[in-house]
Coordinates of C-alpha atoms and ligand atoms in Angstrom, one line a residue:
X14 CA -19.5 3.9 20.8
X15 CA -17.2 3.6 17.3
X16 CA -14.9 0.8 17.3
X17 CA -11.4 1.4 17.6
X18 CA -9.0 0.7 14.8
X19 CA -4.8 0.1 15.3
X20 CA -3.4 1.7 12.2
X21 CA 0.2 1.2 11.7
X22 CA 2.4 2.7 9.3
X23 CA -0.8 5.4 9.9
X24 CA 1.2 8.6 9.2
X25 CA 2.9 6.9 5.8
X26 CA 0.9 6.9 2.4
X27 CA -1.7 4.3 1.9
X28 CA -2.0 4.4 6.2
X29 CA -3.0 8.3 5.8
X30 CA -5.5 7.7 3.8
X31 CA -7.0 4.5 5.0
X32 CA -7.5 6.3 8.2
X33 CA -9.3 9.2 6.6
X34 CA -11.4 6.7 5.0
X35 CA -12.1 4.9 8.1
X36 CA -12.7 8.0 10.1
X37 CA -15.0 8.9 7.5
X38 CA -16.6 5.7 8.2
X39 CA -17.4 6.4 11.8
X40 CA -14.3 4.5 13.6
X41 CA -12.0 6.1 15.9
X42 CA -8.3 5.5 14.8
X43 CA -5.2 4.8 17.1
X44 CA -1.8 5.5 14.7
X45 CA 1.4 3.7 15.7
X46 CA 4.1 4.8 13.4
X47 CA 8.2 5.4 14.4
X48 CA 8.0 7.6 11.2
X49 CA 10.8 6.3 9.7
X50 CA 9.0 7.1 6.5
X51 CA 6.8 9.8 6.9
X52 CA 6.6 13.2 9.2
X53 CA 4.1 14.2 12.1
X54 CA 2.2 16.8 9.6
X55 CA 1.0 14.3 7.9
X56 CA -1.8 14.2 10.9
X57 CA -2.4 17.8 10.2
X58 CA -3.4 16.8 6.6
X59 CA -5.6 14.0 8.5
X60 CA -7.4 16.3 10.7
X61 CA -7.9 18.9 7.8
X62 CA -10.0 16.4 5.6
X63 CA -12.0 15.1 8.6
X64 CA -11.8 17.7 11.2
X65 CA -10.6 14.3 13.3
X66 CA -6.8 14.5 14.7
X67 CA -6.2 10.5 15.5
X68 CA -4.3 9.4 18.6
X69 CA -0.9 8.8 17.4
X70 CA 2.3 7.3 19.6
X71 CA 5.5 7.6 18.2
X72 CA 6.4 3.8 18.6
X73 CA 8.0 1.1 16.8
X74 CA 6.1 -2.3 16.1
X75 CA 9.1 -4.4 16.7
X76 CA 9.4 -3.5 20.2
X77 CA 6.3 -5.8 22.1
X78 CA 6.3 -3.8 25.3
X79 CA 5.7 -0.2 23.2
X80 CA 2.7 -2.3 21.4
X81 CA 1.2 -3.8 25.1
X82 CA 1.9 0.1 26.4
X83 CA -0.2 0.8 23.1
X84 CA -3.2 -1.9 24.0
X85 CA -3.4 -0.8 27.8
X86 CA -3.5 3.1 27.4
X87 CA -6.1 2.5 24.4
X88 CA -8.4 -0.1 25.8
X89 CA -11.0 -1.9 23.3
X90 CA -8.7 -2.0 20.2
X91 CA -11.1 -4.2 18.0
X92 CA -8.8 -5.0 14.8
X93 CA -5.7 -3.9 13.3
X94 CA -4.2 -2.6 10.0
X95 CA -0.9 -3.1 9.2
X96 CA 0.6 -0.8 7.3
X97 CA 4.3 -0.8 8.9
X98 CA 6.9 -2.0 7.0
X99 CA 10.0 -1.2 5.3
X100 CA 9.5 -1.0 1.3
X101 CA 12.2 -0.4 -0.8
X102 CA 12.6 -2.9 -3.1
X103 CA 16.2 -1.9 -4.3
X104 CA 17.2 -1.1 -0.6
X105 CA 16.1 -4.6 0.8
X106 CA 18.8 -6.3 -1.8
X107 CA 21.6 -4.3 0.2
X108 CA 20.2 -4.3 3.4
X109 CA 18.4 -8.0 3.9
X110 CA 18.6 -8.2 7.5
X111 CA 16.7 -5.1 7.8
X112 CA 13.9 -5.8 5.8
X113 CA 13.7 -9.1 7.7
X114 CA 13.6 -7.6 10.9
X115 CA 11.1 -5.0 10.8
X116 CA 8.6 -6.3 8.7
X117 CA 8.2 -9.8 10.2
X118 CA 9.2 -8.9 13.9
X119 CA 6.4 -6.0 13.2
X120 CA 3.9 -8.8 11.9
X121 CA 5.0 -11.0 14.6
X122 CA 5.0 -8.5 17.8
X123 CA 1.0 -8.1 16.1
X124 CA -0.2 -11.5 15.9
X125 CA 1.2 -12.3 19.4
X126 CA -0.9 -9.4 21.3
X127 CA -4.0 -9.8 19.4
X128 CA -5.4 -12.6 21.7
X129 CA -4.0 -10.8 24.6
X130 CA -5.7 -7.8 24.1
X131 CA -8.7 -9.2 22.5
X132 CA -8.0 -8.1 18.7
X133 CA -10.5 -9.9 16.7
X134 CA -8.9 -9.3 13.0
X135 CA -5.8 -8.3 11.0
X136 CA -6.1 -7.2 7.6
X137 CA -2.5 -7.1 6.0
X138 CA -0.9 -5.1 2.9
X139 CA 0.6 -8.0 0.9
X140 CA 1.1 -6.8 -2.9
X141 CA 1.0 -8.4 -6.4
X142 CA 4.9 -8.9 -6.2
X143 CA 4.2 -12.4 -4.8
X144 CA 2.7 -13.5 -8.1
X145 CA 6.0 -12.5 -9.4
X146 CA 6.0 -12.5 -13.7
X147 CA 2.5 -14.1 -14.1
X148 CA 2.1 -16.8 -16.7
X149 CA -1.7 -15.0 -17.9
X150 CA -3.1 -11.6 -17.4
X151 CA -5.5 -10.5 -15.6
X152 CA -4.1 -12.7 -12.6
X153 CA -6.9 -14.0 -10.3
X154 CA -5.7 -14.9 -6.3
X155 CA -5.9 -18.9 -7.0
X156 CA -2.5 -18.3 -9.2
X157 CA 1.0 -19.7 -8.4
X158 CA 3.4 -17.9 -5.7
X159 CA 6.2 -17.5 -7.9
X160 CA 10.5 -17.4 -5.9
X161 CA 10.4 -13.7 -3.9
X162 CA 12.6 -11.4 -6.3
X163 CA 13.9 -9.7 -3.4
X164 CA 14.2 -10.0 0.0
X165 CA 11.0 -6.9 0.1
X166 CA 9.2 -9.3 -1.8
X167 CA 9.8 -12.5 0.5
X168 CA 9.2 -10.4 3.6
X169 CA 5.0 -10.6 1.9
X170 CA 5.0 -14.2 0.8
X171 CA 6.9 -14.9 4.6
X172 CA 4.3 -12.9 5.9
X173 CA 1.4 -14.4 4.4
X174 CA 2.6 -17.4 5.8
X175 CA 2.9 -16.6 9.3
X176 CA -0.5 -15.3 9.4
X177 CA -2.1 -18.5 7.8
X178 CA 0.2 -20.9 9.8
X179 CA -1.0 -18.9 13.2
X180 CA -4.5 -18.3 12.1
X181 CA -4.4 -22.4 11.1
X182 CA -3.0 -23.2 14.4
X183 CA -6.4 -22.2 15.8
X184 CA -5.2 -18.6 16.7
X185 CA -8.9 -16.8 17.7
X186 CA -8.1 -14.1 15.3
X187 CA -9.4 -13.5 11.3
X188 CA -7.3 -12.1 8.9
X189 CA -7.8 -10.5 5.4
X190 CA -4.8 -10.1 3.0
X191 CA -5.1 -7.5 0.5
X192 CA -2.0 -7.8 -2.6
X193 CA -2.3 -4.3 -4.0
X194 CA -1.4 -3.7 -7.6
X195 CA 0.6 -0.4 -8.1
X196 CA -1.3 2.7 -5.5
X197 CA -1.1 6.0 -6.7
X198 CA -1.8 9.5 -6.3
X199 CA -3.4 11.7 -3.8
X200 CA -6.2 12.7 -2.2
X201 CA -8.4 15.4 -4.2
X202 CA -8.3 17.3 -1.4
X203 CA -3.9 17.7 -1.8
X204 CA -3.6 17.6 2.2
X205 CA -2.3 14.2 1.7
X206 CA -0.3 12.2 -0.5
X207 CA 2.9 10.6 -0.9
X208 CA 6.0 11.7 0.3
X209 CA 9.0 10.2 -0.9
X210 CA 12.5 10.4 0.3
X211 CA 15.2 11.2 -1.6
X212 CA 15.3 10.7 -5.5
X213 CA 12.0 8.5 -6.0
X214 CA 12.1 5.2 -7.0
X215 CA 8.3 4.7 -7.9
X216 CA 7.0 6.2 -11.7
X217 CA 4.5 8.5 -10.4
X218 CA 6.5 10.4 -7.9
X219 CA 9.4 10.8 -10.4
X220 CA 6.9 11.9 -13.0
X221 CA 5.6 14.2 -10.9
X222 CA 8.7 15.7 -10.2
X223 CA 10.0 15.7 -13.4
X224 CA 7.1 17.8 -14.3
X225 CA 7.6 20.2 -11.5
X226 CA 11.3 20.7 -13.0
X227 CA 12.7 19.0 -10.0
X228 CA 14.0 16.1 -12.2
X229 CA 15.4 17.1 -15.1
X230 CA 13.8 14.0 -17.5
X231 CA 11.8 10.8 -16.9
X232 CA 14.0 7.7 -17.9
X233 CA 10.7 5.0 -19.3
X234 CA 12.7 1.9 -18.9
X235 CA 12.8 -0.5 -21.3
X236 CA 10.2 0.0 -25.0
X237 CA 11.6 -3.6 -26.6
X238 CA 9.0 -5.3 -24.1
X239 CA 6.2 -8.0 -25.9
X240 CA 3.9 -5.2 -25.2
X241 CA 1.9 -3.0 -27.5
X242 CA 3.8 0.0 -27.7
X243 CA 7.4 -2.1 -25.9
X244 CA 7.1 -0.6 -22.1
X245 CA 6.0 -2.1 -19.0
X246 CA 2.2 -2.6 -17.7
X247 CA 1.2 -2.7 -14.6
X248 CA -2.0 -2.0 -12.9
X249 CA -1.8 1.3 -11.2
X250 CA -4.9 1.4 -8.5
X251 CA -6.0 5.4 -7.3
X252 CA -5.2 5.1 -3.2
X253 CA -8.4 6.5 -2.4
X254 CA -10.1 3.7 -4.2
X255 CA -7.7 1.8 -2.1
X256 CA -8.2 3.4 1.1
X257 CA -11.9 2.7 1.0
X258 CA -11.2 -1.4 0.1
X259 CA -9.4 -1.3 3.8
X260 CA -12.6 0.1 5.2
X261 CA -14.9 -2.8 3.8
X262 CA -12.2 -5.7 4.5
X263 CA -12.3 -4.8 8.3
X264 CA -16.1 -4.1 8.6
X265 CA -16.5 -7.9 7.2
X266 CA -13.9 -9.5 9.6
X267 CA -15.4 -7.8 12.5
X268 CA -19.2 -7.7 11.7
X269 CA -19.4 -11.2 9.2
X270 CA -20.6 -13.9 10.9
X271 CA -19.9 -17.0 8.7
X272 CA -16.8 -15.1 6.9
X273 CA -13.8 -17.8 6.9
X274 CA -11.1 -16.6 9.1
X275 CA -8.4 -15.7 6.1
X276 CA -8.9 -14.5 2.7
X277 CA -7.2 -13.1 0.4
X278 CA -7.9 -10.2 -2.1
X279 CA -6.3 -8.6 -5.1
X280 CA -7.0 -5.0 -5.2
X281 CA -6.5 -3.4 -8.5
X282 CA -8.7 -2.0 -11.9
X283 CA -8.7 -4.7 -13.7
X284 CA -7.1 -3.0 -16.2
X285 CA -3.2 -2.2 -17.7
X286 CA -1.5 0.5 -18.3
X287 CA 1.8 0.9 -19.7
X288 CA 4.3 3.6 -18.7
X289 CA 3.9 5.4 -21.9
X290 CA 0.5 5.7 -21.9
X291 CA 0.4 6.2 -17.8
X292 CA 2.7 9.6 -19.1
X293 CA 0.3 10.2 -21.7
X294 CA -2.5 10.3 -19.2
X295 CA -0.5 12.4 -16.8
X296 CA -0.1 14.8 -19.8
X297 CA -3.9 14.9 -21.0
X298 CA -4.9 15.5 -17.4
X299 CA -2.8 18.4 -16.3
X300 CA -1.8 19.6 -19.5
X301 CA 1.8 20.0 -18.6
X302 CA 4.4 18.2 -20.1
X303 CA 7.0 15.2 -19.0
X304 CA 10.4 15.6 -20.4
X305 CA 11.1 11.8 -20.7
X306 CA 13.6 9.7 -22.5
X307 CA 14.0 5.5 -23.5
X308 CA 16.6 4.1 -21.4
X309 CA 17.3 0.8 -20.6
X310 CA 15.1 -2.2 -19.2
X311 CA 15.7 -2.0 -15.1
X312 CA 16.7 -4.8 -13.7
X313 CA 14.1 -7.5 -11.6
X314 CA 11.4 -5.8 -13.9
X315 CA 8.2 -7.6 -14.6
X316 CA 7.0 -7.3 -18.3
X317 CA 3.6 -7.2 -17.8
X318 CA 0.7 -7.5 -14.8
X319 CA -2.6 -6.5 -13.9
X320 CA -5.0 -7.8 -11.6
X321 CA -8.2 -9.4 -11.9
X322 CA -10.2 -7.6 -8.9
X323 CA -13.5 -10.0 -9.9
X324 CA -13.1 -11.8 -6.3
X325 CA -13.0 -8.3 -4.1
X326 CA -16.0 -7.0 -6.6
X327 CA -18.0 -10.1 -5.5
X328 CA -17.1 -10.8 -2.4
X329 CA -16.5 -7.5 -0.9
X330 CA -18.6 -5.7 -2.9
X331 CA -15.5 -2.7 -3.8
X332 CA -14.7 -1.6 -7.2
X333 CA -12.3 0.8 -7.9
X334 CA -13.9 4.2 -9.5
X335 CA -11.6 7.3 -9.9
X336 CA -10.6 7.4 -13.3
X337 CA -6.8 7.5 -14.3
X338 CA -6.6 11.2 -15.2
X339 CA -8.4 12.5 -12.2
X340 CA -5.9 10.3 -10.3
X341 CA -3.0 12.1 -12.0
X342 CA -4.7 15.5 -12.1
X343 CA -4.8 14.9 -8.1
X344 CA -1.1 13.7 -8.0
X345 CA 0.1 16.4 -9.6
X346 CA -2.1 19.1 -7.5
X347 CA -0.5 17.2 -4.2
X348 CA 3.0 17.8 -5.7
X349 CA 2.2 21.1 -6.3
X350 CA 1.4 21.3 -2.8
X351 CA 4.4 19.8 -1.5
X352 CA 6.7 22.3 -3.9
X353 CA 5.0 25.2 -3.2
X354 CA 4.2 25.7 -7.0
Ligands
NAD18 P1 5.1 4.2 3.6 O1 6.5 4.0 3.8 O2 4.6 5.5 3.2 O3 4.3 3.8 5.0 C1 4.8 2.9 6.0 C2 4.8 3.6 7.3 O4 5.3 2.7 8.3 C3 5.8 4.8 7.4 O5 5.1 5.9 7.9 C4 6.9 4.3 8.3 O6 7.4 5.4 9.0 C5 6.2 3.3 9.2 N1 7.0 2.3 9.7 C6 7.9 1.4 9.1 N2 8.4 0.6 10.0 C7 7.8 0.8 11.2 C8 7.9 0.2 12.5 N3 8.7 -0.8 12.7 N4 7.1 0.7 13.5 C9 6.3 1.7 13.3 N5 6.2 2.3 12.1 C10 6.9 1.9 11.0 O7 4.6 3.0 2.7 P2 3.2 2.8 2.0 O8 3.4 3.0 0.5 O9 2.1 3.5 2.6 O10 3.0 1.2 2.2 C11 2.2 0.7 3.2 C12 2.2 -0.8 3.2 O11 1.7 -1.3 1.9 C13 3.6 -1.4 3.4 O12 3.5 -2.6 4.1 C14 4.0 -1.7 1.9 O13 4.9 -2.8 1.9 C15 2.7 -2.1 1.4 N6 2.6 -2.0 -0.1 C16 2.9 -0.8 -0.7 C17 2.9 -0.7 -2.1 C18 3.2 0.6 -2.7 O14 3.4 0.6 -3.9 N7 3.1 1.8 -2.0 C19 2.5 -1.8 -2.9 C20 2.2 -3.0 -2.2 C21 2.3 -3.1 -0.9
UFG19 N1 9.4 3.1 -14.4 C1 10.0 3.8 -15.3 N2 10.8 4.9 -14.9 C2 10.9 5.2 -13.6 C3 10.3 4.5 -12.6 C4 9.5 3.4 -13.0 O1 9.9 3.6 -16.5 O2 11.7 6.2 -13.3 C5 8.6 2.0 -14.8 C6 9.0 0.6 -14.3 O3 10.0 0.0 -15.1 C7 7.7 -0.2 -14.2 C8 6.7 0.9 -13.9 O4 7.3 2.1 -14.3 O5 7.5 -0.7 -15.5 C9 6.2 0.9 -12.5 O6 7.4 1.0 -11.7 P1 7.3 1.3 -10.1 O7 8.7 1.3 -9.6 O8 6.4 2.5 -9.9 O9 6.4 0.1 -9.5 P2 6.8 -1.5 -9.6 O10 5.7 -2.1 -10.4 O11 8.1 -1.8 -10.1 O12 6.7 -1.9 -8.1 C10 5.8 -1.4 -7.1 C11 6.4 -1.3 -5.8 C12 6.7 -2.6 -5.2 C13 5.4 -3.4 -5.2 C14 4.8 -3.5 -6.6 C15 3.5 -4.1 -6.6 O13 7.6 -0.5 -5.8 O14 7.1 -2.5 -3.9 O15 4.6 -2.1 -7.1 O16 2.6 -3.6 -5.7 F1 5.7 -4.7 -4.8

């Protein structure tokens, strides 16, 4: 029989894919989601790529009864992915409280029916923002937790926390955290991708709908940085590539035998990117232009970051592969998609 997998946050962007990945894989996926981010086709685009629709409840995480109603109703629930959480940075400086609540009440609620139900591992979406402005580049996962920039930001390094304290206090659980770098694009298929509300915050999604005419010009923020051509790097990962790391973290918590009970993994190229050249890629790929425009640094930015991914190379054995312009060939393809162009 396939193992069972608890994806939350499933229907949202990085959980859609992971759990095309793992059905690919040959596990059967439970989705818990309240879809405060996301919408219900999003399974449609699931089932189209794998011919799989998961079991979804519409639930919330930070309710404990609708997760033990979750366990009972889908008996033999081996691990967990958690994907739910709130994750505007900008939004968590106005709305603290929020942030708090649902992402460590979700973490929490988790952690507390694990043993319950007999979930053997966790593995967790932590991100690079808890390394804050690094002191070198590439940044490896022995550097310095730097002060949380925003209460987003401390909701990971809190998290962290609670799952090492708990997992230290002899909790019969393992759990793998996985600090992204920056996920983007689609899958090449365009049934999935990311879906943001509103007027994006994120560089790809306003790119992307900049060049759709939907935004009338990209603002590149800040070109006085100590970088080569003055904007930003960061180290944008393909969510595929991704995806698939999620797949290999939970086969080793559940099938290693002599695997320590936390670790930690950046997932990223291994390689920067600044936002001019990300634009420049975009442009090369699709061969449509980005109206875009210098404007001014935004504030909390981080100058410069990428990761080094040597330990999940190793240890894991995962790579990233897609190569930036087919990532922006297939985020541009999904906005298409989503516009009707
Ligand atoms: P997303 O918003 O697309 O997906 C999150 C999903 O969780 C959404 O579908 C939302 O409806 C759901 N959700 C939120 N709170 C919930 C709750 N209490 N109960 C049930 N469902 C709930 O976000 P994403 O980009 O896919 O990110 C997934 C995870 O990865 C998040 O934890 C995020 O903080 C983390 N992460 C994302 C990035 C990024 O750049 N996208 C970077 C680093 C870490
Ligand atoms: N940028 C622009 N113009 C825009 C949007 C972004 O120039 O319209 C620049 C930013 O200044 C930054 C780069 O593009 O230099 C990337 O910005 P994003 O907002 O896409 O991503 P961030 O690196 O700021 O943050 C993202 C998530 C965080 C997460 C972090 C690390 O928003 O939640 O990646 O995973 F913590």
């Amino acid at each position: 029989m396939n193992e069972k997998i608890l994806v939350t946050g499933g229907t949202g962007y990085i959980g859609s894919h992971t759990t095309v990945e793992l059905q690919k894989a040959g596990y059967e996926v439970v989705i818990i989601d309240n879809l405060s981010n996301s919408n219900i086709e999003v399974l449609d685009g699931i089932e189209k790529i794998t011919g799989i629709r998961p079991v979804f409840v519409k639930g919330d995480c930070t309710d404990i009864e609708t997760l033990r109603k979750l366990f009972r109703e889908n008996p033999g629930i081996k691990g967990i992915i958690n994907f739910a959480a709130s994750k505007a940075v900008g939004e968590s400086v106005q709305k603290p409280l929020l942030y708090y609540r649902n992402n460590l009440n979700t973490l929490i609620n988790l952690l507390e029916c694990m043993p319950e139900y007999g979930v053997k591992g966790i593995v967790f979406s932590s991100s690079c923002t808890v390394y804050g402005e690094p002191d070198v580049n590439p940044i490896d996962e022995t550097a310095p937790i730097k002060p949380a920039t925003s209460p987003y930001g401390n909701t990971k390094q809190i998290s962290e926390e609670i799952i090492t304290d708990y997992i230290r206090s002899g909790a019969p659980i393992k759990s793998i955290l996985l600090r992204y770098f920056n996920p983007i694009g689609a899958h090449p298929s365009a049934c999935i991708g990311e879906l943001p509300l509103g007027v994006p915050q994120n560089l790809v999604p306003y790119l992307t709908q900049t060049a759709a005419g939907i935004r009338k010009e990209l603002t590149v923020f800040g070109d006085d940085y100590n970088t080569p051509d003055g904007s930003c790097i960061r180290d944008y990962i393909d969510v595929v590539d991704l995806a698939k790391a999620h797949v290999i973290a939970m086969r080793r918590m559940l099938d290693g035998e002599d695997t320590d009970s936390i670790e930690i993994f950046n997932l990223g190229t291994g390689r920067g990117l600044s936002v001019l050249e990300l634009i420049n890629s975009f442009e090369r790929a699709t061969g449509v232009k980005v109206p875009h425009k210098i404007g001014p640094r935004r504030e909390g930015d981080i100058e410069q970051i990428w990761a080094d991914p040597k330990k999940a190379n190793e240890v894991l054995g995962w790579t990233a592969e897609v190569p930036v312009d087919d990532t922006m060939r297939n985020a541009w393809a999904w906005q298409c998609k989503v516009c009707g162009k």
